[in-house]
Amino acid sequence: MEKTLAPTRWYRLIPIAFITYSLAYLDRANFGFGAASGMATDLNITPSMSSLLGSLFFLGYFFFQVPGAIYAENRSAKRLIFWSLILWGGLAMATGIISNVNLLIVIRFMLGVVESAVMPSMLLFLSRWFTKAERSRANTFLILGNPATILWMSVLSGYLIKSVGWRWMFILEGLPAIIWAFFWWRLVADKPGDARWLSEREKQDLEAELQNEQQGIKPVKNYAAAFKSRIVILLSLQYALWSIGVYGFVMWLPSIINAAPNMDIVKTGWLSSVPYVLAIIGMLSASYFSDKTLNRKIFVWPFLLLGAVAFYGSYLIGATNFWLSFVLLIIAGGAMYAPYGPFFAIIPDLLPKNVAGGAMALINSFGALGSFAGAYLVGYLNGSTGGFGASYIFMAGSLLLSAIITLIAVKTPDKQMRTEAVAVQ
């Protein structure tokens, strides 16, 4: 099939999508390193304010998901992502320049706003280029930008902070997004019909296959109908709980490691990167077998359950054995990331293309609420209890509930799920 359906799509589009989302994630995740270094002291940021700043990004991220995705669906994902790249790069650089915590509050919120439509727009973009049998892998290569970026960013940020300070870290890590925006604009097309690098036969074959897939999906009249469907409501709740664990982990892992005996910021950077090696392996494996079997559910809930068990194990061990606790955190990190590709393939498999982008945006916006809660409450629990045990329990409980809701929401293998999709006419 891939031979007939333009194999050039994989090496032409996937690296571009990967780099774009990597840069988005770079400007989002390096705040944890700034907070673990001298940023709080220089700007007189209290522990509670640090928790708020870490989570404000996700509040801005929540509000503009759906409008951005609707614009991308009806107008142009290419144009929306171009301007987002420029704006978020500029805001990330501004983080390294300001000296007022009130300006930092505004910047963190606005960074969330301008990045909010990127994830659903990119998922929508890939759904126009890759078929159902390819979609979980395509999504995974996109979202792989998340753990892969944290892997190298963790090491790089540690060295940058040590050599030039936290301010230059933000400036130097924000600039690439602005430069890449112009590569993005030059290299991508919104849909196959606009691509000069595909032959007419390749365009026709790909469009015909994508159109044929739509015929097997029940029609949904509009966004309101899609948003009220059982699967979208349950997956929104599931993703919110899942994101509590993910972003509580991402935002505060550097601080957790940095609190260990005989630790410095460079060692913290190296150790913080380790869970994301396992995450990359897990994501590639889960997406491959998900596309092979077309069964999404079985590659989502077991990983979330494993993450919950690993966090609970870290809680039981506590501070008595840092290295054993750290191994469990590695497992938790890898398990939380593994299901992303199969998860985001569920909605395009079930809902027609006129509402799929908006539905993915709604689910992702609830994920942003979970991320806000995870980033804020994990930081709050760490600060108020003077340890990490309470936050481990909190993240474990959230992942457990997320796994249970996945079992409830997705009742049958994906080959039969189309007959169960709710379509409010």
Tab-separated table of C-alpha atoms in Angstrom:
chain	number	residue	atom	x	y	z
A	1	MET	CA	0.000	0.000	0.000
A	2	GLU	CA	2.722	2.475	0.923
A	3	LYS	CA	4.324	1.826	-2.472
A	4	THR	CA	1.180	3.002	-4.259
A	5	LEU	CA	0.470	5.726	-1.730
A	6	ALA	CA	3.570	7.863	-2.187
A	7	PRO	CA	6.292	6.651	0.208
A	8	THR	CA	7.905	10.084	-0.197
A	9	ARG	CA	5.327	11.376	2.343
A	10	TRP	CA	7.237	9.673	5.152
A	11	TYR	CA	10.639	11.234	4.614
A	12	ARG	CA	9.258	14.521	3.276
A	13	LEU	CA	6.636	15.347	5.945
A	14	ILE	CA	7.460	13.356	9.080
A	15	PRO	CA	10.856	14.993	9.784
A	16	ILE	CA	9.250	18.430	9.327
A	17	ALA	CA	6.395	17.580	11.705
A	18	PHE	CA	8.868	16.137	14.204
A	19	ILE	CA	11.107	19.233	14.210
A	20	THR	CA	8.136	21.605	14.472
A	21	TYR	CA	6.621	19.898	17.496
A	22	SER	CA	10.080	19.466	19.030
A	23	LEU	CA	10.591	23.234	18.968
A	24	ALA	CA	7.175	23.789	20.526
A	25	TYR	CA	8.035	21.409	23.299
A	26	LEU	CA	11.481	22.896	23.839
A	27	ASP	CA	9.987	26.306	24.684
A	28	ARG	CA	7.432	24.652	26.943
A	29	ALA	CA	9.570	22.284	28.998
A	30	ASN	CA	12.709	24.312	29.684
A	31	PHE	CA	10.848	26.321	32.327
A	32	GLY	CA	11.402	23.405	34.712
A	33	PHE	CA	15.167	23.900	34.363
A	34	GLY	CA	14.892	27.644	34.818
A	35	ALA	CA	12.902	27.047	38.002
A	36	ALA	CA	15.455	24.509	39.280
A	37	SER	CA	18.334	26.956	38.738
A	38	GLY	CA	18.704	30.651	39.676
A	39	MET	CA	15.523	31.984	38.097
A	40	ALA	CA	13.453	31.897	41.287
A	41	THR	CA	16.125	33.754	43.270
A	42	ASP	CA	16.748	36.411	40.612
A	43	LEU	CA	13.054	37.221	40.163
A	44	ASN	CA	12.056	36.689	43.821
A	45	ILE	CA	9.665	33.880	42.918
A	46	THR	CA	8.142	32.058	45.899
A	47	PRO	CA	7.476	28.276	45.744
A	48	SER	CA	3.714	28.872	45.312
A	49	MET	CA	4.337	31.449	42.555
A	50	SER	CA	6.711	28.990	40.855
A	51	SER	CA	3.905	26.399	40.794
A	52	LEU	CA	1.518	28.974	39.329
A	53	LEU	CA	4.015	30.035	36.650
A	54	GLY	CA	4.696	26.422	35.725
A	55	SER	CA	0.988	25.788	35.216
A	56	LEU	CA	-0.142	29.117	33.671
A	57	PHE	CA	1.072	27.954	30.263
A	58	PHE	CA	-1.603	25.262	30.268
A	59	LEU	CA	-4.379	27.682	31.178
A	60	GLY	CA	-3.624	29.708	28.048
A	61	TYR	CA	-3.257	26.435	26.167
A	62	PHE	CA	-6.776	25.397	27.210
A	63	PHE	CA	-8.754	28.391	25.963
A	64	PHE	CA	-7.644	28.563	22.329
A	65	GLN	CA	-7.421	24.908	21.300
A	66	VAL	CA	-10.805	24.580	19.597
A	67	PRO	CA	-10.861	27.979	17.780
A	68	GLY	CA	-7.357	27.293	16.459
A	69	ALA	CA	-8.262	23.808	15.265
A	70	ILE	CA	-11.411	25.067	13.537
A	71	TYR	CA	-9.324	27.688	11.731
A	72	ALA	CA	-6.840	24.990	10.671
A	73	GLU	CA	-9.667	22.708	9.520
A	74	ASN	CA	-11.521	25.368	7.520
A	75	ARG	CA	-8.632	27.609	6.435
A	76	SER	CA	-4.976	26.585	6.712
A	77	ALA	CA	-2.989	24.569	9.244
A	78	LYS	CA	0.160	25.650	7.415
A	79	ARG	CA	-0.470	29.376	7.986
A	80	LEU	CA	-1.545	28.928	11.612
A	81	ILE	CA	1.562	26.942	12.524
A	82	PHE	CA	3.847	29.431	10.716
A	83	TRP	CA	2.682	32.349	12.864
A	84	SER	CA	2.649	30.212	15.997
A	85	LEU	CA	6.327	29.334	15.472
A	86	ILE	CA	7.324	32.988	15.233
A	87	LEU	CA	5.240	34.104	18.207
A	88	TRP	CA	6.204	31.320	20.614
A	89	GLY	CA	9.887	31.688	19.736
A	90	GLY	CA	9.671	35.414	20.501
A	91	LEU	CA	7.871	34.831	23.803
A	92	ALA	CA	10.369	32.162	24.854
A	93	MET	CA	13.240	34.563	24.170
A	94	ALA	CA	11.428	37.303	26.121
A	95	THR	CA	11.423	34.985	29.156
A	96	GLY	CA	15.193	35.410	29.302
A	97	ILE	CA	15.031	39.204	29.066
A	98	ILE	CA	12.389	40.310	31.586
A	99	SER	CA	13.122	41.147	35.223
A	100	ASN	CA	9.540	41.495	36.453
A	101	VAL	CA	7.567	38.501	37.678
A	102	ASN	CA	4.288	40.093	36.516
A	103	LEU	CA	5.615	40.176	32.949
A	104	LEU	CA	6.630	36.547	33.348
A	105	ILE	CA	3.033	35.694	34.299
A	106	VAL	CA	1.792	37.317	31.070
A	107	ILE	CA	4.473	35.617	28.964
A	108	ARG	CA	3.734	32.143	30.349
A	109	PHE	CA	0.007	32.559	29.684
A	110	MET	CA	0.541	33.948	26.164
A	111	LEU	CA	3.026	31.181	25.357
A	112	GLY	CA	0.217	28.721	26.049
A	113	VAL	CA	-2.177	30.708	23.850
A	114	VAL	CA	0.077	30.770	20.786
A	115	GLU	CA	1.042	27.108	21.134
A	116	SER	CA	-2.516	25.950	21.817
A	117	ALA	CA	-3.541	25.142	18.258
A	118	VAL	CA	-0.275	23.493	17.230
A	119	MET	CA	-0.966	19.961	18.496
A	120	PRO	CA	-4.531	19.565	17.084
A	121	SER	CA	-3.518	21.361	13.877
A	122	MET	CA	-0.570	19.014	13.383
A	123	LEU	CA	-2.739	15.954	14.090
A	124	LEU	CA	-5.304	17.265	11.606
A	125	PHE	CA	-2.521	17.960	9.105
A	126	LEU	CA	-1.234	14.374	9.365
A	127	SER	CA	-4.757	12.926	9.061
A	128	ARG	CA	-4.954	14.579	5.605
A	129	TRP	CA	-1.750	12.869	4.510
A	130	PHE	CA	-1.764	9.418	6.163
A	131	THR	CA	-4.323	6.617	6.067
A	132	LYS	CA	-5.844	4.729	8.980
A	133	ALA	CA	-3.272	1.926	8.677
A	134	GLU	CA	-0.466	4.518	8.954
A	135	ARG	CA	-1.936	7.068	11.338
A	136	SER	CA	-0.731	5.764	14.706
A	137	ARG	CA	2.877	5.695	13.457
A	138	ALA	CA	2.571	9.148	11.855
A	139	ASN	CA	1.134	10.561	15.099
A	140	THR	CA	3.908	8.904	17.084
A	141	PHE	CA	6.667	10.412	14.960
A	142	LEU	CA	5.034	13.798	15.563
A	143	ILE	CA	4.638	13.401	19.322
A	144	LEU	CA	8.080	11.784	19.514
A	145	GLY	CA	9.243	15.392	19.381
A	146	ASN	CA	8.087	15.631	22.994
A	147	PRO	CA	10.313	13.027	24.742
A	148	ALA	CA	13.136	13.367	22.191
A	149	THR	CA	13.298	17.108	22.834
A	150	ILE	CA	13.266	16.694	26.598
A	151	LEU	CA	16.022	14.101	26.258
A	152	TRP	CA	18.532	16.420	24.565
A	153	MET	CA	17.091	19.615	26.069
A	154	SER	CA	17.663	18.240	29.570
A	155	VAL	CA	21.358	17.802	28.874
A	156	LEU	CA	21.764	21.030	26.860
A	157	SER	CA	19.837	23.180	29.347
A	158	GLY	CA	21.964	21.951	32.225
A	159	TYR	CA	25.152	22.956	30.397
A	160	LEU	CA	23.719	26.286	29.181
A	161	ILE	CA	22.614	27.287	32.666
A	162	LYS	CA	26.023	26.406	34.063
A	163	SER	CA	27.959	28.244	31.342
A	164	VAL	CA	25.801	31.287	30.431
A	165	GLY	CA	22.946	31.325	32.969
A	166	TRP	CA	19.209	30.730	32.794
A	167	ARG	CA	18.484	33.940	30.852
A	168	TRP	CA	20.647	32.969	27.868
A	169	MET	CA	19.255	29.464	28.025
A	170	PHE	CA	15.772	30.829	27.243
A	171	ILE	CA	17.072	33.199	24.556
A	172	LEU	CA	19.184	30.599	22.761
A	173	GLU	CA	16.455	27.938	22.939
A	174	GLY	CA	13.739	30.324	21.685
A	175	LEU	CA	15.509	31.580	18.552
A	176	PRO	CA	15.364	28.305	16.517
A	177	ALA	CA	11.531	28.391	16.392
A	178	ILE	CA	11.580	31.751	14.586
A	179	ILE	CA	14.154	30.535	12.064
A	180	TRP	CA	12.325	27.240	11.490
A	181	ALA	CA	9.028	29.034	10.706
A	182	PHE	CA	10.367	30.016	7.283
A	183	PHE	CA	11.531	26.458	6.527
A	184	TRP	CA	8.056	25.208	7.519
A	185	TRP	CA	6.358	27.662	5.155
A	186	ARG	CA	8.593	26.675	2.277
A	187	LEU	CA	8.475	22.908	2.737
A	188	VAL	CA	4.840	21.911	3.489
A	189	ALA	CA	1.478	21.943	1.731
A	190	ASP	CA	-1.883	21.817	3.509
A	191	LYS	CA	-3.149	18.808	1.550
A	192	PRO	CA	-1.929	16.343	-1.092
A	193	GLY	CA	-3.611	18.234	-3.928
A	194	ASP	CA	-1.381	21.257	-3.216
A	195	ALA	CA	1.918	19.342	-3.170
A	196	ARG	CA	4.210	19.950	-6.136
A	197	TRP	CA	6.417	17.017	-5.167
A	198	LEU	CA	3.659	14.417	-5.750
A	199	SER	CA	2.709	13.150	-9.197
A	200	GLU	CA	-0.910	13.462	-10.309
A	201	ARG	CA	-1.327	9.691	-9.956
A	202	GLU	CA	0.031	9.759	-6.392
A	203	LYS	CA	-2.317	12.615	-5.468
A	204	GLN	CA	-5.324	10.776	-6.895
A	205	ASP	CA	-4.478	7.447	-5.218
A	206	LEU	CA	-3.957	9.036	-1.817
A	207	GLU	CA	-7.070	11.226	-1.980
A	208	ALA	CA	-9.136	8.230	-3.142
A	209	GLU	CA	-7.941	6.086	-0.219
A	210	LEU	CA	-8.639	8.815	2.339
A	211	GLN	CA	-12.068	9.433	0.821
A	212	ASN	CA	-12.827	5.707	0.859
A	213	GLU	CA	-12.091	5.570	4.598
A	214	GLN	CA	-14.605	8.355	5.217
A	215	GLN	CA	-17.393	6.282	3.647
A	216	GLY	CA	-17.190	3.766	6.491
A	217	ILE	CA	-17.704	6.424	9.184
A	218	LYS	CA	-21.137	7.584	10.284
A	219	PRO	CA	-21.753	11.254	9.454
A	220	VAL	CA	-21.775	13.846	12.225
A	221	LYS	CA	-23.601	17.063	11.420
A	222	ASN	CA	-21.480	19.637	13.240
A	223	TYR	CA	-19.026	20.275	16.083
A	224	ALA	CA	-21.775	20.479	18.708
A	225	ALA	CA	-22.902	16.975	17.803
A	226	ALA	CA	-19.340	15.643	17.928
A	227	PHE	CA	-18.629	17.313	21.273
A	228	LYS	CA	-21.703	15.664	22.826
A	229	SER	CA	-20.746	12.171	21.675
A	230	ARG	CA	-19.964	9.627	24.375
A	231	ILE	CA	-16.513	8.778	23.032
A	232	VAL	CA	-15.369	12.427	22.883
A	233	ILE	CA	-16.637	13.221	26.405
A	234	LEU	CA	-14.991	10.162	27.960
A	235	LEU	CA	-11.705	10.597	26.101
A	236	SER	CA	-11.605	14.264	27.154
A	237	LEU	CA	-11.854	13.199	30.803
A	238	GLN	CA	-9.367	10.378	30.263
A	239	TYR	CA	-6.802	12.677	28.662
A	240	ALA	CA	-7.168	15.286	31.416
A	241	LEU	CA	-6.292	12.675	34.055
A	242	TRP	CA	-3.463	11.251	31.963
A	243	SER	CA	-1.982	14.739	31.471
A	244	ILE	CA	-1.935	15.322	35.238
A	245	GLY	CA	0.615	12.535	35.486
A	246	VAL	CA	2.607	13.515	32.399
A	247	TYR	CA	3.057	17.199	33.153
A	248	GLY	CA	3.416	16.806	36.889
A	249	PHE	CA	6.316	14.545	35.923
A	250	VAL	CA	7.799	16.729	33.154
A	251	MET	CA	7.659	20.031	35.021
A	252	TRP	CA	8.987	18.800	38.360
A	253	LEU	CA	11.337	15.917	37.533
A	254	PRO	CA	14.394	18.256	37.434
A	255	SER	CA	13.506	19.596	40.907
A	256	ILE	CA	12.943	16.054	42.256
A	257	ILE	CA	16.335	14.888	40.981
A	258	ASN	CA	18.126	18.100	41.964
A	259	ALA	CA	17.027	17.572	45.588
A	260	ALA	CA	19.013	14.310	45.816
A	261	PRO	CA	22.304	14.315	47.794
A	262	ASN	CA	25.468	15.380	45.921
A	263	MET	CA	23.507	16.557	42.884
A	264	ASP	CA	24.282	19.542	40.630
A	265	ILE	CA	22.432	21.010	37.632
A	266	VAL	CA	24.549	19.182	35.019
A	267	LYS	CA	23.991	15.780	36.676
A	268	THR	CA	20.303	16.713	36.996
A	269	GLY	CA	20.193	17.369	33.254
A	270	TRP	CA	21.701	13.986	32.365
A	271	LEU	CA	19.497	12.033	34.764
A	272	SER	CA	16.359	13.931	33.698
A	273	SER	CA	16.914	12.752	30.129
A	274	VAL	CA	16.953	9.017	30.946
A	275	PRO	CA	13.157	8.395	31.220
A	276	TYR	CA	12.689	9.802	27.733
A	277	VAL	CA	14.922	7.150	26.165
A	278	LEU	CA	12.465	4.514	27.387
A	279	ALA	CA	9.590	6.782	26.291
A	280	ILE	CA	10.876	6.849	22.696
A	281	ILE	CA	11.245	3.055	22.574
A	282	GLY	CA	7.765	2.585	24.036
A	283	MET	CA	6.131	5.055	21.640
A	284	LEU	CA	7.667	3.495	18.536
A	285	SER	CA	6.741	-0.040	19.631
A	286	ALA	CA	3.165	0.762	20.655
A	287	SER	CA	2.412	2.693	17.463
A	288	TYR	CA	3.841	-0.044	15.230
A	289	PHE	CA	1.711	-2.795	16.754
A	290	SER	CA	-1.335	-0.525	17.014
A	291	ASP	CA	-1.249	0.050	13.243
A	292	LYS	CA	-0.582	-3.644	12.623
A	293	THR	CA	-3.620	-4.774	14.619
A	294	LEU	CA	-5.789	-1.617	14.256
A	295	ASN	CA	-6.628	-2.154	17.927
A	296	ARG	CA	-5.918	1.128	19.730
A	297	LYS	CA	-7.261	0.398	23.222
A	298	ILE	CA	-4.910	-2.446	24.094
A	299	PHE	CA	-1.942	-0.126	23.486
A	300	VAL	CA	-3.254	2.622	25.765
A	301	TRP	CA	-4.667	1.466	29.109
A	302	PRO	CA	-2.002	-1.131	30.118
A	303	PHE	CA	0.733	1.506	29.835
A	304	LEU	CA	-1.241	3.976	31.956
A	305	LEU	CA	-1.766	1.288	34.582
A	306	LEU	CA	1.967	0.500	34.581
A	307	GLY	CA	2.719	4.205	35.098
A	308	ALA	CA	0.357	4.310	38.081
A	309	VAL	CA	2.018	1.261	39.660
A	310	ALA	CA	5.505	2.746	39.121
A	311	PHE	CA	4.547	6.049	40.792
A	312	TYR	CA	3.035	4.148	43.714
A	313	GLY	CA	6.241	2.119	44.025
A	314	SER	CA	8.264	5.357	44.183
A	315	TYR	CA	5.953	6.543	46.943
A	316	LEU	CA	6.492	3.348	48.966
A	317	ILE	CA	10.272	3.605	48.640
A	318	GLY	CA	10.313	7.322	49.474
A	319	ALA	CA	13.680	8.940	50.134
A	320	THR	CA	15.255	5.778	51.546
A	321	ASN	CA	16.704	4.627	48.212
A	322	PHE	CA	17.052	7.367	45.583
A	323	TRP	CA	18.308	5.113	42.788
A	324	LEU	CA	15.553	2.502	43.100
A	325	SER	CA	12.981	5.279	43.239
A	326	PHE	CA	14.593	6.828	40.158
A	327	VAL	CA	14.356	3.537	38.218
A	328	LEU	CA	10.619	3.468	38.961
A	329	LEU	CA	10.328	7.075	37.762
A	330	ILE	CA	12.043	6.026	34.514
A	331	ILE	CA	9.410	3.285	34.079
A	332	ALA	CA	6.592	5.725	34.896
A	333	GLY	CA	7.881	8.252	32.342
A	334	GLY	CA	8.256	5.656	29.588
A	335	ALA	CA	4.831	4.141	30.287
A	336	MET	CA	3.044	7.500	30.225
A	337	TYR	CA	4.458	8.410	26.808
A	338	ALA	CA	4.081	5.063	25.015
A	339	PRO	CA	0.315	5.296	24.215
A	340	TYR	CA	0.239	8.733	22.528
A	341	GLY	CA	0.238	7.510	18.905
A	342	PRO	CA	-2.562	4.927	19.310
A	343	PHE	CA	-4.605	7.316	21.466
A	344	PHE	CA	-4.677	10.144	18.932
A	345	ALA	CA	-5.505	7.691	16.131
A	346	ILE	CA	-8.831	6.820	17.817
A	347	ILE	CA	-10.793	9.968	16.890
A	348	PRO	CA	-9.926	10.125	13.140
A	349	ASP	CA	-10.814	6.404	13.000
A	350	LEU	CA	-14.274	7.128	14.448
A	351	LEU	CA	-15.385	10.605	13.430
A	352	PRO	CA	-15.655	12.115	9.928
A	353	LYS	CA	-13.112	14.683	8.799
A	354	ASN	CA	-15.555	17.611	9.056
A	355	VAL	CA	-15.465	17.334	12.885
A	356	ALA	CA	-12.378	15.217	13.696
A	357	GLY	CA	-10.045	18.209	14.055
A	358	GLY	CA	-12.386	20.011	16.455
A	359	ALA	CA	-12.920	16.832	18.496
A	360	MET	CA	-9.156	16.271	18.825
A	361	ALA	CA	-8.785	19.905	19.873
A	362	LEU	CA	-11.452	19.533	22.557
A	363	ILE	CA	-9.763	16.406	23.928
A	364	ASN	CA	-6.386	18.138	23.835
A	365	SER	CA	-7.822	21.205	25.598
A	366	PHE	CA	-8.999	19.023	28.486
A	367	GLY	CA	-5.499	17.575	28.475
A	368	ALA	CA	-4.295	21.158	28.963
A	369	LEU	CA	-6.562	21.480	32.015
A	370	GLY	CA	-5.064	18.284	33.387
A	371	SER	CA	-1.605	19.622	32.614
A	372	PHE	CA	-2.435	22.836	34.486
A	373	ALA	CA	-3.627	20.831	37.480
A	374	GLY	CA	-0.636	18.478	37.331
A	375	ALA	CA	1.982	21.223	37.007
A	376	TYR	CA	0.403	23.335	39.768
A	377	LEU	CA	-0.679	20.694	42.271
A	378	VAL	CA	2.482	18.596	42.044
A	379	GLY	CA	4.530	21.727	42.716
A	380	TYR	CA	2.180	22.715	45.528
A	381	LEU	CA	2.310	19.262	47.147
A	382	ASN	CA	6.104	19.161	46.890
A	383	GLY	CA	6.389	22.575	48.531
A	384	SER	CA	3.751	22.129	51.240
A	385	THR	CA	4.816	18.639	52.349
A	386	GLY	CA	8.564	19.142	51.969
A	387	GLY	CA	8.852	15.886	50.016
A	388	PHE	CA	7.632	14.117	46.871
A	389	GLY	CA	5.538	11.256	48.287
A	390	ALA	CA	2.191	13.082	48.141
A	391	SER	CA	2.707	14.090	44.508
A	392	TYR	CA	3.614	10.480	43.575
A	393	ILE	CA	0.300	9.294	45.046
A	394	PHE	CA	-1.559	12.083	43.234
A	395	MET	CA	-0.038	11.180	39.845
A	396	ALA	CA	-0.541	7.439	40.449
A	397	GLY	CA	-4.247	7.952	41.217
A	398	SER	CA	-4.749	10.118	38.139
A	399	LEU	CA	-3.158	7.532	35.833
A	400	LEU	CA	-5.167	4.699	37.392
A	401	LEU	CA	-8.442	6.546	36.759
A	402	SER	CA	-7.295	7.328	33.222
A	403	ALA	CA	-6.665	3.639	32.523
A	404	ILE	CA	-10.108	2.693	33.870
A	405	ILE	CA	-11.871	5.325	31.745
A	406	THR	CA	-10.040	4.050	28.651
A	407	LEU	CA	-11.517	0.601	29.278
A	408	ILE	CA	-14.998	2.119	29.636
A	409	ALA	CA	-14.753	4.522	26.682
A	410	VAL	CA	-13.332	2.128	24.106
A	411	LYS	CA	-15.361	-1.034	24.528
A	412	THR	CA	-14.517	-2.975	21.393
A	413	PRO	CA	-11.592	-3.420	19.017
A	414	ASP	CA	-11.281	-0.518	16.638
A	415	LYS	CA	-12.442	-2.529	13.620
A	416	GLN	CA	-15.927	-2.675	15.159
A	417	MET	CA	-15.889	0.739	16.856
A	418	ARG	CA	-17.201	2.587	13.851
A	419	THR	CA	-20.602	1.043	14.348
A	420	GLU	CA	-20.668	2.479	17.894
A	421	ALA	CA	-19.639	6.071	17.078
A	422	VAL	CA	-22.369	8.452	18.236
A	423	ALA	CA	-23.617	10.711	15.470
A	424	VAL	CA	-26.170	13.292	16.569
A	425	GLN	CA	-27.871	14.313	13.377
